[in-house]
XYZ file of C-alpha atoms in Angstrom:
240
model
C -11.842 -3.122 5.096
C -12.343 -2.299 1.561
C -14.647 -4.250 -0.572
C -16.596 -2.656 -3.469
C -16.644 0.968 -4.289
C -17.148 2.145 -0.870
C -14.759 1.694 2.205
C -16.042 -0.308 5.301
C -14.597 1.153 8.575
C -12.516 -0.837 10.792
C -12.734 -0.616 14.397
C -9.434 0.298 16.539
C -7.537 -2.986 17.765
C -6.166 -3.006 21.197
C -1.970 -4.039 21.818
C -0.467 -4.659 25.012
C 3.146 -4.696 24.362
C 5.774 -6.300 26.541
C 9.517 -5.748 25.630
C 13.103 -6.200 26.888
C 16.105 -4.739 25.259
C 19.654 -4.129 25.752
C 22.195 -1.932 23.872
C 26.080 -2.233 23.984
C 28.424 0.175 22.493
C 32.095 0.381 21.615
C 34.219 2.883 19.813
C 33.643 1.283 16.390
C 30.313 0.014 16.682
C 27.249 -1.235 18.550
C 24.970 -4.125 19.394
C 21.247 -3.834 20.057
C 19.027 -7.012 20.986
C 15.302 -6.829 22.045
C 12.691 -9.514 23.053
C 8.956 -8.981 22.555
C 5.696 -10.234 23.213
C 2.561 -8.741 21.476
C -0.981 -9.534 22.627
C -3.566 -8.061 20.406
C -7.465 -7.873 20.631
C -9.829 -6.905 18.061
C -6.489 -7.178 15.783
C -6.624 -5.844 12.380
C -6.017 -9.407 10.138
C -5.748 -10.243 6.379
C -9.069 -11.366 5.395
C -7.755 -12.663 1.899
C -7.825 -11.202 -1.419
C -7.316 -7.714 -2.799
C -9.809 -4.730 -3.008
C -10.539 -2.770 -6.221
C -7.680 -0.630 -5.666
C -5.334 -3.539 -5.505
C -4.789 -3.344 -1.532
C -5.207 -6.451 0.841
C -8.607 -6.909 2.347
C -8.589 -6.545 6.275
C -11.014 -7.563 8.935
C -11.545 -7.052 12.779
C -11.934 -9.663 15.458
C -9.105 -11.740 15.954
C -6.947 -12.233 19.062
C -3.003 -12.873 18.180
C -0.031 -13.285 20.000
C 3.039 -12.017 18.232
C 6.600 -13.270 19.945
C 10.017 -12.843 18.601
C 13.663 -11.398 18.837
C 15.644 -8.801 17.174
C 19.481 -7.971 16.788
C 21.331 -5.394 15.054
C 24.834 -5.164 14.816
C 26.854 -2.308 13.492
C 30.813 -2.003 13.027
C 32.462 0.932 11.573
C 36.395 0.161 11.513
C 37.265 3.144 9.829
C 35.585 6.119 8.103
C 33.528 5.183 5.266
C 33.873 1.355 5.647
C 31.324 -0.521 7.878
C 28.741 -3.159 7.905
C 25.251 -3.331 9.568
C 23.549 -6.645 10.363
C 19.813 -7.112 11.144
C 18.098 -10.182 12.209
C 14.485 -10.565 13.343
C 12.440 -13.689 13.959
C 8.490 -13.848 14.878
C 5.995 -16.246 15.605
C 2.712 -14.599 14.923
C -0.149 -16.825 15.842
C -4.166 -16.702 16.133
C -5.255 -17.115 19.437
C -8.947 -16.837 18.686
C -10.489 -16.185 15.285
C -13.220 -17.439 13.242
C -15.011 -16.078 10.006
C -17.621 -17.192 7.348
C -15.675 -18.228 3.895
C -16.978 -16.963 0.686
C -19.411 -19.893 0.472
C -20.639 -19.048 3.806
C -18.713 -21.667 5.906
C -17.913 -21.237 9.050
C -14.039 -21.314 9.560
C -12.020 -21.603 12.793
C -8.353 -20.224 12.273
C -7.376 -20.252 15.864
C -4.134 -21.670 16.277
C -2.911 -21.124 12.988
C -0.033 -18.553 11.894
C -1.134 -15.405 10.968
C -0.838 -14.768 7.052
C 1.627 -12.497 5.636
C 4.081 -12.537 8.494
C 7.429 -13.996 7.338
C 9.451 -16.151 9.955
C 12.607 -14.603 9.515
C 13.724 -11.101 8.218
C 17.605 -10.664 7.720
C 19.655 -7.931 6.139
C 23.536 -7.329 5.693
C 24.707 -4.227 4.658
C 28.567 -3.650 3.841
C 29.835 -0.213 2.520
C 33.401 1.057 1.732
C 34.860 4.076 0.061
C 38.180 4.863 -1.334
C 39.069 8.439 -3.076
C 35.833 9.589 -5.368
C 33.974 6.234 -4.914
C 31.856 4.838 -2.355
C 30.629 1.085 -2.808
C 27.505 -0.835 -1.080
C 26.884 -4.418 -1.006
C 23.203 -5.275 0.430
C 21.850 -8.866 0.802
C 18.406 -9.375 2.069
C 16.760 -12.859 3.255
C 13.114 -12.795 3.702
C 11.678 -16.263 5.296
C 8.663 -17.820 4.048
C 4.961 -16.884 4.818
C 1.466 -18.187 4.610
C -0.741 -16.636 2.068
C -3.898 -17.201 4.008
C -5.036 -17.830 7.714
C -5.562 -21.619 7.139
C -1.481 -21.978 7.254
C -1.646 -24.002 4.334
C -4.864 -26.212 5.170
C -3.188 -27.126 8.609
C -6.455 -28.461 9.824
C -7.271 -30.127 6.762
C -4.200 -32.354 6.404
C -6.047 -34.559 3.732
C -6.127 -31.531 1.316
C -2.652 -30.315 2.412
C -1.105 -33.648 1.740
C -2.765 -34.111 -1.650
C -0.246 -34.453 -4.366
C -2.412 -32.147 -6.529
C -2.819 -29.498 -3.787
C -1.231 -26.102 -4.811
C 0.132 -24.911 -1.360
C -0.602 -21.560 0.101
C 2.841 -20.240 0.943
C 5.302 -17.905 -0.414
C 8.865 -19.505 -0.506
C 11.658 -17.704 1.493
C 13.925 -15.573 -0.940
C 17.242 -13.841 -0.530
C 18.269 -11.091 -3.015
C 21.601 -9.132 -3.514
C 21.948 -5.581 -4.790
C 24.934 -3.556 -5.467
C 25.556 0.236 -5.296
C 28.500 2.773 -6.197
C 28.597 6.401 -6.277
C 31.227 8.516 -7.800
C 32.155 11.970 -7.290
C 33.170 13.391 -10.339
C 35.031 16.142 -8.615
C 35.045 19.763 -8.780
C 36.487 20.179 -12.573
C 33.563 18.207 -13.944
C 30.994 19.910 -11.679
C 32.286 23.555 -12.623
C 31.719 22.445 -16.527
C 27.855 23.186 -15.785
C 28.279 25.603 -12.856
C 27.661 22.949 -10.080
C 29.490 22.610 -6.705
C 29.025 18.905 -7.101
C 28.496 16.113 -9.241
C 27.895 12.364 -8.255
C 27.059 9.694 -10.526
C 24.712 6.738 -8.541
C 24.857 3.329 -10.195
C 22.714 0.515 -8.670
C 22.144 -2.931 -9.637
C 19.241 -4.613 -7.981
C 18.846 -8.518 -7.778
C 22.172 -8.903 -9.224
C 21.759 -12.962 -9.516
C 18.552 -12.138 -11.448
C 16.590 -14.488 -9.094
C 13.031 -15.096 -9.849
C 10.940 -15.137 -6.666
C 7.514 -13.693 -5.399
C 7.249 -11.055 -2.504
C 3.494 -11.282 -1.930
C 0.706 -13.415 -2.595
C -3.133 -13.847 -2.074
C -5.892 -16.803 -2.171
C -8.974 -15.266 -4.195
C -10.979 -18.642 -5.499
C -9.498 -22.017 -5.514
C -6.134 -21.546 -6.524
C -3.547 -18.992 -4.733
C -1.920 -15.910 -6.818
C 1.561 -14.702 -6.462
C 2.959 -11.421 -7.457
C 6.325 -11.798 -8.873
C 9.313 -9.308 -7.977
C 11.575 -7.506 -10.587
C 14.330 -9.389 -12.177
C 17.813 -7.931 -12.392
C 17.507 -4.492 -12.990
C 20.097 -1.318 -13.248
C 19.541 2.228 -12.320
C 22.100 5.178 -13.300
C 21.306 8.634 -11.835
C 23.526 12.178 -11.680
C 22.779 13.949 -8.629
C 23.855 17.740 -8.984
C 24.394 20.471 -6.197
C 24.706 24.149 -6.679
C-alpha cells in the first residue's frame, strides 16, 4: 500500500475462481447469465483512508469470499434501435482478517462485508435513431456499500445504534443520462472540406441528483466524495 512519500510493496494475492455461465442468442438479441464464487487468499483489501496521491490505501493479509450472479440482456429489434440491460449482485465477505487500528488496537473484521463493494450494480441503455439523429438514454444504479471494513460497526452494536453515530455507509444511488448525436450532412461538412460532421450532445445526471460515489474513514468521522450534479457537454466530431 502507499502511505507517505515512498510506496510499500504489496504481495501477490491468490485466487481460486469457480464460474458457471450460459449464453442464449436469437436473431434480435441475446441473454448471458453467470454464477461465480471467488476465494481469495492474502487478498489485497482496502485498509482505510487515502494516500498522499488521493488513492485508497490497501493492504495484504485477508481471506475473502466473493459470490454472486451476473445477467446481461441485449435486444435489437431493428437497426439503430435497441437496448441493453446489465445486472450483477455480489456478496463479498471476510473469512479471516485482522489488523491494528491507528491507535494500536487489535481489530478482527472476520465475518464482515468487504468495504467499497456495492451489493448491486445495474444499468439500462436504450438507443434509437431516425434520419440523421441517434439518441441514447442511460440509467445506472449502484447499491449501497460500506466505507470501511467494520461493516458500519457490526460488532459494536451499541456504537452503531447510537443516535449520534454517523454511519459509515455510502447510500445507493440512481442516475439518468441522455445523449444525442446529429449528423449535419455532407453539405455542412463540405463547407470546411470535411467528409462528415457530427454534433454530440450529452446531459449527465438529468434530474440533478445529489449523491456520493465514494467515501472513506480517516479519523473519528467518515468522509464522502460527492459526484457532479447536472452537467452538459457539446462536442463536434469532424472526419476528413
